[in-house]
Amino acid sequence: MVCDKNTSMKFKVIVGKIEDYGKVDKFIEEVFDQFDVKLEDEIIVKPNFLKFDDPMNGCITHPSIIKAVVKVLKDWGIKPIIAEGGFRKNAADECFSAFKLKEIAECVNLNKEEFIKVEVNGKSLKNVPIAKTAFKSLNKPFVSLPKMKVHGLTKVTLGIKNNMGFLKKPAMYMHFKIHQKLVDLLKLFNPALTLIDGVIGGTSSEMRTKPIKHGVMVASNNVIAADAVAASLMGFNVKEIEHIKLAAHQYKVDLNLIVNENIEELKIDYSLSFLSRGLGLLGT
């Protein structure tokens, strides 16, 4: 089932019901066909490889989604560059090798690159060190492929938070006032297309996830809209997720128009562990 929610003339959200990863190719092809996304000859594809893990555990973006996106981009004559910097220095490299991603595209471990400080001049984030390859996404179109899972500080980690992978690690400086800082980071990185992997989601915590078979993907040419719908599908009140609420206000995205009753049947309650709920207080 695919549900279109036309929220404005500028963007829309597509929710796809996908039972297993063997069926993602068709959905992703349909998404690219339906969105009039302006892409350049070379483009970053940004998954969530927080750590090296079995992709069925609900922690990282499943490689089948990455491969399907790369195929479409190549068919369109676009050179994809898969770029990510995980929590640990070698996490991205381990994922690139294990999932044979180097066989289909150039892969860059952002953690091993030179980092350059860039002015943000946001409300809370004034400047930030970003990886050299990330400049290919700096105020330019890129494709974001986040995982649908929970997070101790931000309740959810989806498209907006996926931008943190471009930053130098450890990024502890992001934790204080993290919600506004994530919104500020959108001034630098705002994906042309976001496809959220919720075929198998992640509950309990962002690092030690408990997999939950959800069977959905969310796609949008507006990352705030994508995150709002995904968070709602996870059973959250999106207006209580501070960074999404702040981003929606700043970029004039009406959350009432995005999240509606048509997706009620697809909702599953994701849960945070007790420890993760406590950590959330540190991000305010």
PDB file of C-alpha atoms in Angstrom, residues 4-263:
ATOM      1  CA  ASP A   4       0.360   9.981  -0.811  1.00  0.00           C
ATOM      2  CA  LYS A   5      -0.211  12.978   1.436  1.00  0.00           C
ATOM      3  CA  ASN A   6       0.026  16.175  -0.576  1.00  0.00           C
ATOM      4  CA  THR A   7       0.868  18.683   2.112  1.00  0.00           C
ATOM      5  CA  SER A   8       1.651  21.630  -0.139  1.00  0.00           C
ATOM      6  CA  MET A   9       2.676  22.503  -3.666  1.00  0.00           C
ATOM      7  CA  LYS A  10       6.323  22.192  -2.622  1.00  0.00           C
ATOM      8  CA  PHE A  11       6.567  18.767  -1.033  1.00  0.00           C
ATOM      9  CA  LYS A  12       4.795  15.524  -0.304  1.00  0.00           C
ATOM     10  CA  VAL A  13       5.264  12.366   1.711  1.00  0.00           C
ATOM     11  CA  ILE A  14       4.895   8.806   0.465  1.00  0.00           C
ATOM     12  CA  VAL A  15       4.389   5.968   2.924  1.00  0.00           C
ATOM     13  CA  GLY A  16       4.966   2.486   1.563  1.00  0.00           C
ATOM     14  CA  LYS A  17       3.971  -0.774   3.219  1.00  0.00           C
ATOM     15  CA  ILE A  18       6.823  -3.177   2.491  1.00  0.00           C
ATOM     16  CA  GLU A  19       6.852  -6.560   4.167  1.00  0.00           C
ATOM     17  CA  ASP A  20      10.486  -7.467   3.509  1.00  0.00           C
ATOM     18  CA  TYR A  21      13.676  -6.074   2.027  1.00  0.00           C
ATOM     19  CA  GLY A  22      13.264  -8.096  -1.135  1.00  0.00           C
ATOM     20  CA  LYS A  23      10.507  -5.691  -2.150  1.00  0.00           C
ATOM     21  CA  VAL A  24      12.234  -2.343  -1.621  1.00  0.00           C
ATOM     22  CA  ASP A  25      13.497  -1.969  -5.206  1.00  0.00           C
ATOM     23  CA  LYS A  26      10.072  -1.363  -6.719  1.00  0.00           C
ATOM     24  CA  PHE A  27       9.091   1.148  -4.039  1.00  0.00           C
ATOM     25  CA  ILE A  28      12.319   3.104  -4.439  1.00  0.00           C
ATOM     26  CA  GLU A  29      11.941   3.199  -8.221  1.00  0.00           C
ATOM     27  CA  GLU A  30       8.398   4.543  -7.766  1.00  0.00           C
ATOM     28  CA  VAL A  31       9.629   7.174  -5.315  1.00  0.00           C
ATOM     29  CA  PHE A  32      12.230   8.524  -7.723  1.00  0.00           C
ATOM     30  CA  ASP A  33       9.666   8.535 -10.524  1.00  0.00           C
ATOM     31  CA  GLN A  34       7.124  10.471  -8.451  1.00  0.00           C
ATOM     32  CA  PHE A  35       9.414  13.134  -7.040  1.00  0.00           C
ATOM     33  CA  ASP A  36      10.675  15.913  -9.277  1.00  0.00           C
ATOM     34  CA  VAL A  37      14.003  16.070  -7.468  1.00  0.00           C
ATOM     35  CA  LYS A  38      16.780  18.210  -8.905  1.00  0.00           C
ATOM     36  CA  LEU A  39      20.004  16.224  -8.621  1.00  0.00           C
ATOM     37  CA  GLU A  40      23.538  16.935  -9.780  1.00  0.00           C
ATOM     38  CA  ASP A  41      25.898  14.715 -11.791  1.00  0.00           C
ATOM     39  CA  GLU A  42      27.554  13.522  -8.565  1.00  0.00           C
ATOM     40  CA  ILE A  43      25.628  13.057  -5.336  1.00  0.00           C
ATOM     41  CA  ILE A  44      26.137  11.857  -1.780  1.00  0.00           C
ATOM     42  CA  VAL A  45      24.088   8.916  -0.509  1.00  0.00           C
ATOM     43  CA  LYS A  46      24.080   9.093   3.303  1.00  0.00           C
ATOM     44  CA  PRO A  47      22.984   5.952   5.208  1.00  0.00           C
ATOM     45  CA  ASN A  48      22.995   5.435   8.976  1.00  0.00           C
ATOM     46  CA  PHE A  49      25.907   3.160   9.838  1.00  0.00           C
ATOM     47  CA  LEU A  50      26.155   3.995  13.529  1.00  0.00           C
ATOM     48  CA  LYS A  51      28.083   0.775  14.028  1.00  0.00           C
ATOM     49  CA  PHE A  52      28.823  -2.457  12.197  1.00  0.00           C
ATOM     50  CA  ASP A  53      25.880  -4.731  12.868  1.00  0.00           C
ATOM     51  CA  ASP A  54      23.584  -7.306  11.357  1.00  0.00           C
ATOM     52  CA  PRO A  55      21.178  -5.104   9.348  1.00  0.00           C
ATOM     53  CA  MET A  56      18.271  -7.228  10.590  1.00  0.00           C
ATOM     54  CA  ASN A  57      18.847  -5.935  14.132  1.00  0.00           C
ATOM     55  CA  GLY A  58      17.163  -2.605  13.406  1.00  0.00           C
ATOM     56  CA  CYS A  59      20.168  -0.389  14.119  1.00  0.00           C
ATOM     57  CA  ILE A  60      21.540   0.513  10.678  1.00  0.00           C
ATOM     58  CA  THR A  61      20.190   1.219   7.211  1.00  0.00           C
ATOM     59  CA  HIS A  62      19.669  -2.051   5.364  1.00  0.00           C
ATOM     60  CA  PRO A  63      22.111  -2.432   2.428  1.00  0.00           C
ATOM     61  CA  SER A  64      19.329  -3.483   0.045  1.00  0.00           C
ATOM     62  CA  ILE A  65      17.902   0.035   0.281  1.00  0.00           C
ATOM     63  CA  ILE A  66      21.285   1.607  -0.396  1.00  0.00           C
ATOM     64  CA  LYS A  67      21.856  -0.679  -3.382  1.00  0.00           C
ATOM     65  CA  ALA A  68      18.418   0.095  -4.818  1.00  0.00           C
ATOM     66  CA  VAL A  69      19.032   3.846  -4.546  1.00  0.00           C
ATOM     67  CA  VAL A  70      22.483   3.526  -6.124  1.00  0.00           C
ATOM     68  CA  LYS A  71      20.996   1.576  -9.025  1.00  0.00           C
ATOM     69  CA  VAL A  72      18.381   4.246  -9.738  1.00  0.00           C
ATOM     70  CA  LEU A  73      20.959   7.023  -9.579  1.00  0.00           C
ATOM     71  CA  LYS A  74      23.241   5.171 -11.985  1.00  0.00           C
ATOM     72  CA  ASP A  75      20.333   4.554 -14.340  1.00  0.00           C
ATOM     73  CA  TRP A  76      19.783   8.308 -14.313  1.00  0.00           C
ATOM     74  CA  GLY A  77      23.431   8.905 -15.220  1.00  0.00           C
ATOM     75  CA  ILE A  78      24.330  10.183 -11.755  1.00  0.00           C
ATOM     76  CA  LYS A  79      27.494   9.168  -9.890  1.00  0.00           C
ATOM     77  CA  PRO A  80      26.606   8.129  -6.314  1.00  0.00           C
ATOM     78  CA  ILE A  81      29.081   8.421  -3.446  1.00  0.00           C
ATOM     79  CA  ILE A  82      28.127   6.466  -0.332  1.00  0.00           C
ATOM     80  CA  ALA A  83      29.426   8.499   2.601  1.00  0.00           C
ATOM     81  CA  GLU A  84      29.121   7.902   6.332  1.00  0.00           C
ATOM     82  CA  GLY A  85      31.059   8.238   9.567  1.00  0.00           C
ATOM     83  CA  GLY A  86      29.862   5.908  12.302  1.00  0.00           C
ATOM     84  CA  PHE A  87      30.208   6.174  16.063  1.00  0.00           C
ATOM     85  CA  ARG A  88      33.464   4.240  15.920  1.00  0.00           C
ATOM     86  CA  LYS A  89      36.241   5.157  13.513  1.00  0.00           C
ATOM     87  CA  ASN A  90      36.078   2.005  11.371  1.00  0.00           C
ATOM     88  CA  ALA A  91      32.334   1.310  11.539  1.00  0.00           C
ATOM     89  CA  ALA A  92      31.593   2.649   8.064  1.00  0.00           C
ATOM     90  CA  ASP A  93      34.478   0.733   6.459  1.00  0.00           C
ATOM     91  CA  GLU A  94      33.301  -2.492   8.069  1.00  0.00           C
ATOM     92  CA  CYS A  95      29.807  -1.939   6.690  1.00  0.00           C
ATOM     93  CA  PHE A  96      31.089  -0.995   3.228  1.00  0.00           C
ATOM     94  CA  SER A  97      33.094  -4.227   3.028  1.00  0.00           C
ATOM     95  CA  ALA A  98      30.626  -6.637   4.615  1.00  0.00           C
ATOM     96  CA  PHE A  99      27.714  -5.450   2.484  1.00  0.00           C
ATOM     97  CA  LYS A 100      29.823  -5.271  -0.719  1.00  0.00           C
ATOM     98  CA  LEU A 101      28.974  -1.617  -1.266  1.00  0.00           C
ATOM     99  CA  LYS A 102      32.425  -0.854  -2.667  1.00  0.00           C
ATOM    100  CA  GLU A 103      31.511  -3.052  -5.627  1.00  0.00           C
ATOM    101  CA  ILE A 104      28.701  -0.721  -6.699  1.00  0.00           C
ATOM    102  CA  ALA A 105      29.877   2.785  -5.778  1.00  0.00           C
ATOM    103  CA  GLU A 106      32.634   4.911  -4.333  1.00  0.00           C
ATOM    104  CA  CYS A 107      32.497   4.645  -0.536  1.00  0.00           C
ATOM    105  CA  VAL A 108      33.933   7.209   1.871  1.00  0.00           C
ATOM    106  CA  ASN A 109      34.484   6.793   5.597  1.00  0.00           C
ATOM    107  CA  LEU A 110      34.001  10.371   6.756  1.00  0.00           C
ATOM    108  CA  ASN A 111      35.706   9.656  10.086  1.00  0.00           C
ATOM    109  CA  LYS A 112      39.057   9.272   8.331  1.00  0.00           C
ATOM    110  CA  GLU A 113      38.909  12.518   6.392  1.00  0.00           C
ATOM    111  CA  GLU A 114      40.224  15.992   6.961  1.00  0.00           C
ATOM    112  CA  PHE A 115      37.723  18.112   8.874  1.00  0.00           C
ATOM    113  CA  ILE A 116      37.121  21.760   8.123  1.00  0.00           C
ATOM    114  CA  LYS A 117      35.291  24.167  10.422  1.00  0.00           C
ATOM    115  CA  VAL A 118      32.275  25.775   8.782  1.00  0.00           C
ATOM    116  CA  GLU A 119      30.253  28.734  10.008  1.00  0.00           C
ATOM    117  CA  VAL A 120      26.631  27.895  10.802  1.00  0.00           C
ATOM    118  CA  ASN A 121      25.521  31.030  12.648  1.00  0.00           C
ATOM    119  CA  GLY A 122      22.461  29.239  13.954  1.00  0.00           C
ATOM    120  CA  LYS A 123      20.552  29.982  17.119  1.00  0.00           C
ATOM    121  CA  SER A 124      22.617  27.504  19.157  1.00  0.00           C
ATOM    122  CA  LEU A 125      25.213  26.148  16.721  1.00  0.00           C
ATOM    123  CA  LYS A 126      27.694  28.778  15.577  1.00  0.00           C
ATOM    124  CA  ASN A 127      30.258  26.636  13.742  1.00  0.00           C
ATOM    125  CA  VAL A 128      30.951  22.975  13.212  1.00  0.00           C
ATOM    126  CA  PRO A 129      33.777  20.760  11.834  1.00  0.00           C
ATOM    127  CA  ILE A 130      32.609  18.736   8.831  1.00  0.00           C
ATOM    128  CA  ALA A 131      34.349  16.094   6.743  1.00  0.00           C
ATOM    129  CA  LYS A 132      35.905  17.138   3.435  1.00  0.00           C
ATOM    130  CA  THR A 133      33.644  14.921   1.316  1.00  0.00           C
ATOM    131  CA  ALA A 134      30.625  16.331   3.152  1.00  0.00           C
ATOM    132  CA  PHE A 135      31.220  19.553   1.233  1.00  0.00           C
ATOM    133  CA  LYS A 136      29.657  17.747  -1.726  1.00  0.00           C
ATOM    134  CA  SER A 137      26.404  17.912   0.288  1.00  0.00           C
ATOM    135  CA  LEU A 138      26.923  21.370   1.771  1.00  0.00           C
ATOM    136  CA  ASN A 139      23.918  23.384   0.588  1.00  0.00           C
ATOM    137  CA  LYS A 140      23.644  20.889  -2.266  1.00  0.00           C
ATOM    138  CA  PRO A 141      21.176  18.069  -2.985  1.00  0.00           C
ATOM    139  CA  PHE A 142      21.910  14.671  -1.476  1.00  0.00           C
ATOM    140  CA  VAL A 143      19.963  11.518  -0.632  1.00  0.00           C
ATOM    141  CA  SER A 144      19.501  10.694   3.045  1.00  0.00           C
ATOM    142  CA  LEU A 145      18.787   7.080   4.052  1.00  0.00           C
ATOM    143  CA  PRO A 146      18.177   7.081   7.812  1.00  0.00           C
ATOM    144  CA  LYS A 147      16.991   4.207   9.965  1.00  0.00           C
ATOM    145  CA  MET A 148      13.656   4.360  11.778  1.00  0.00           C
ATOM    146  CA  LYS A 149      14.635   3.964  15.424  1.00  0.00           C
ATOM    147  CA  VAL A 150      14.536   5.553  18.846  1.00  0.00           C
ATOM    148  CA  HIS A 151      17.166   7.756  20.479  1.00  0.00           C
ATOM    149  CA  GLY A 152      17.814   8.565  24.116  1.00  0.00           C
ATOM    150  CA  LEU A 153      18.368  12.295  23.664  1.00  0.00           C
ATOM    151  CA  THR A 154      15.939  13.064  20.854  1.00  0.00           C
ATOM    152  CA  LYS A 155      13.317  10.271  21.169  1.00  0.00           C
ATOM    153  CA  VAL A 156      13.751   9.449  17.470  1.00  0.00           C
ATOM    154  CA  THR A 157      16.713   9.410  15.121  1.00  0.00           C
ATOM    155  CA  LEU A 158      15.536   9.891  11.543  1.00  0.00           C
ATOM    156  CA  GLY A 159      16.439  12.195   8.659  1.00  0.00           C
ATOM    157  CA  ILE A 160      17.244  15.388  10.554  1.00  0.00           C
ATOM    158  CA  LYS A 161      19.568  13.621  12.959  1.00  0.00           C
ATOM    159  CA  ASN A 162      21.189  11.611  10.157  1.00  0.00           C
ATOM    160  CA  ASN A 163      23.055  14.824   9.289  1.00  0.00           C
ATOM    161  CA  MET A 164      25.243  14.341  12.366  1.00  0.00           C
ATOM    162  CA  GLY A 165      27.153  11.685  10.438  1.00  0.00           C
ATOM    163  CA  PHE A 166      28.834  14.486   8.484  1.00  0.00           C
ATOM    164  CA  LEU A 167      30.444  15.863  11.666  1.00  0.00           C
ATOM    165  CA  LYS A 168      33.714  15.148  13.422  1.00  0.00           C
ATOM    166  CA  LYS A 169      33.462  12.530  16.170  1.00  0.00           C
ATOM    167  CA  PRO A 170      32.957  12.553  19.049  1.00  0.00           C
ATOM    168  CA  ALA A 171      30.261  15.196  18.644  1.00  0.00           C
ATOM    169  CA  MET A 172      29.480  15.639  22.344  1.00  0.00           C
ATOM    170  CA  TYR A 173      29.226  19.395  21.772  1.00  0.00           C
ATOM    171  CA  MET A 174      25.961  18.701  19.963  1.00  0.00           C
ATOM    172  CA  HIS A 175      24.264  17.185  23.010  1.00  0.00           C
ATOM    173  CA  PHE A 176      23.544  20.362  24.980  1.00  0.00           C
ATOM    174  CA  LYS A 177      20.561  22.033  23.302  1.00  0.00           C
ATOM    175  CA  ILE A 178      20.681  19.234  20.740  1.00  0.00           C
ATOM    176  CA  HIS A 179      17.212  19.925  19.359  1.00  0.00           C
ATOM    177  CA  GLN A 180      17.987  23.472  18.242  1.00  0.00           C
ATOM    178  CA  LYS A 181      21.451  22.463  17.056  1.00  0.00           C
ATOM    179  CA  LEU A 182      19.948  19.795  14.803  1.00  0.00           C
ATOM    180  CA  VAL A 183      17.656  22.434  13.321  1.00  0.00           C
ATOM    181  CA  ASP A 184      20.616  24.782  12.877  1.00  0.00           C
ATOM    182  CA  LEU A 185      22.476  22.020  11.026  1.00  0.00           C
ATOM    183  CA  LEU A 186      19.722  22.008   8.401  1.00  0.00           C
ATOM    184  CA  LYS A 187      21.161  25.335   7.235  1.00  0.00           C
ATOM    185  CA  LEU A 188      24.125  23.324   5.924  1.00  0.00           C
ATOM    186  CA  PHE A 189      22.622  19.931   5.098  1.00  0.00           C
ATOM    187  CA  ASN A 190      19.088  19.656   3.776  1.00  0.00           C
ATOM    188  CA  PRO A 191      18.560  16.495   1.695  1.00  0.00           C
ATOM    189  CA  ALA A 192      16.794  16.622  -1.641  1.00  0.00           C
ATOM    190  CA  LEU A 193      15.252  13.242  -0.895  1.00  0.00           C
ATOM    191  CA  THR A 194      14.842  11.314   2.356  1.00  0.00           C
ATOM    192  CA  LEU A 195      13.953   7.604   2.432  1.00  0.00           C
ATOM    193  CA  ILE A 196      13.509   6.240   5.947  1.00  0.00           C
ATOM    194  CA  ASP A 197      14.053   2.516   6.482  1.00  0.00           C
ATOM    195  CA  GLY A 198      11.312   1.200   8.742  1.00  0.00           C
ATOM    196  CA  VAL A 199      10.956  -2.256   7.230  1.00  0.00           C
ATOM    197  CA  ILE A 200      12.616  -3.389  10.431  1.00  0.00           C
ATOM    198  CA  GLY A 201      12.787  -0.592  12.987  1.00  0.00           C
ATOM    199  CA  GLY A 202      14.799  -0.212  16.168  1.00  0.00           C
ATOM    200  CA  THR A 203      13.351   0.114  19.667  1.00  0.00           C
ATOM    201  CA  SER A 204      14.851   0.386  23.182  1.00  0.00           C
ATOM    202  CA  SER A 205      17.922   2.521  22.305  1.00  0.00           C
ATOM    203  CA  GLU A 206      19.832   3.875  19.331  1.00  0.00           C
ATOM    204  CA  MET A 207      22.942   1.720  19.834  1.00  0.00           C
ATOM    205  CA  ARG A 208      21.599  -1.545  21.257  1.00  0.00           C
ATOM    206  CA  THR A 209      18.373  -1.728  19.341  1.00  0.00           C
ATOM    207  CA  LYS A 210      15.706  -4.345  19.671  1.00  0.00           C
ATOM    208  CA  PRO A 211      14.391  -5.069  16.169  1.00  0.00           C
ATOM    209  CA  ILE A 212      10.718  -4.585  15.457  1.00  0.00           C
ATOM    210  CA  LYS A 213       9.118  -5.719  12.205  1.00  0.00           C
ATOM    211  CA  HIS A 214       7.236  -2.628  11.080  1.00  0.00           C
ATOM    212  CA  GLY A 215       7.065  -3.102   7.317  1.00  0.00           C
ATOM    213  CA  VAL A 216       7.096   0.549   6.264  1.00  0.00           C
ATOM    214  CA  MET A 217       9.229   3.080   4.434  1.00  0.00           C
ATOM    215  CA  VAL A 218       8.739   6.833   4.395  1.00  0.00           C
ATOM    216  CA  ALA A 219       9.917   9.005   1.504  1.00  0.00           C
ATOM    217  CA  SER A 220       9.753  12.758   1.046  1.00  0.00           C
ATOM    218  CA  ASN A 221      11.452  15.652  -0.678  1.00  0.00           C
ATOM    219  CA  ASN A 222      11.214  17.453   2.679  1.00  0.00           C
ATOM    220  CA  VAL A 223      13.174  15.921   5.553  1.00  0.00           C
ATOM    221  CA  ILE A 224      11.031  17.595   8.223  1.00  0.00           C
ATOM    222  CA  ALA A 225       7.858  16.189   6.702  1.00  0.00           C
ATOM    223  CA  ALA A 226       9.452  12.744   6.398  1.00  0.00           C
ATOM    224  CA  ASP A 227      10.527  12.774  10.040  1.00  0.00           C
ATOM    225  CA  ALA A 228       7.128  13.964  11.230  1.00  0.00           C
ATOM    226  CA  VAL A 229       5.312  11.133   9.483  1.00  0.00           C
ATOM    227  CA  ALA A 230       7.893   8.542  10.547  1.00  0.00           C
ATOM    228  CA  ALA A 231       7.729   9.651  14.184  1.00  0.00           C
ATOM    229  CA  SER A 232       3.950   9.396  14.073  1.00  0.00           C
ATOM    230  CA  LEU A 233       4.206   5.886  12.625  1.00  0.00           C
ATOM    231  CA  MET A 234       6.424   5.037  15.606  1.00  0.00           C
ATOM    232  CA  GLY A 235       3.609   5.989  17.962  1.00  0.00           C
ATOM    233  CA  PHE A 236       5.022   9.336  19.091  1.00  0.00           C
ATOM    234  CA  ASN A 237       3.151  12.614  19.357  1.00  0.00           C
ATOM    235  CA  VAL A 238       5.247  14.495  16.837  1.00  0.00           C
ATOM    236  CA  LYS A 239       4.534  17.831  18.541  1.00  0.00           C
ATOM    237  CA  GLU A 240       6.356  16.511  21.603  1.00  0.00           C
ATOM    238  CA  ILE A 241       9.553  15.809  19.651  1.00  0.00           C
ATOM    239  CA  GLU A 242      11.363  19.075  20.085  1.00  0.00           C
ATOM    240  CA  HIS A 243      13.704  19.132  17.089  1.00  0.00           C
ATOM    241  CA  ILE A 244      10.915  18.245  14.648  1.00  0.00           C
ATOM    242  CA  LYS A 245       8.626  20.860  16.200  1.00  0.00           C
ATOM    243  CA  LEU A 246      11.350  23.530  16.054  1.00  0.00           C
ATOM    244  CA  ALA A 247      12.272  22.638  12.470  1.00  0.00           C
ATOM    245  CA  ALA A 248       8.629  22.703  11.389  1.00  0.00           C
ATOM    246  CA  HIS A 249       8.198  26.159  12.902  1.00  0.00           C
ATOM    247  CA  GLN A 250      11.394  27.557  11.390  1.00  0.00           C
ATOM    248  CA  TYR A 251      10.779  26.116   7.915  1.00  0.00           C
ATOM    249  CA  LYS A 252       6.995  26.619   7.980  1.00  0.00           C
ATOM    250  CA  VAL A 253       5.979  22.967   7.734  1.00  0.00           C
ATOM    251  CA  ASP A 254       2.457  22.403   9.054  1.00  0.00           C
ATOM    252  CA  LEU A 255       2.531  19.260  11.176  1.00  0.00           C
ATOM    253  CA  ASN A 256      -1.258  19.135  11.297  1.00  0.00           C
ATOM    254  CA  LEU A 257      -1.360  18.685   7.532  1.00  0.00           C
ATOM    255  CA  ILE A 258       1.344  16.051   7.453  1.00  0.00           C
ATOM    256  CA  VAL A 259       0.270  13.573  10.103  1.00  0.00           C
ATOM    257  CA  ASN A 260      -3.301  12.444   9.554  1.00  0.00           C
ATOM    258  CA  GLU A 261      -5.589   9.536  10.329  1.00  0.00           C
ATOM    259  CA  ASN A 262      -4.867   7.682   7.080  1.00  0.00           C
ATOM    260  CA  ILE A 263      -1.724   6.137   8.584  1.00  0.00           C
TER     261      ILE A 263
END
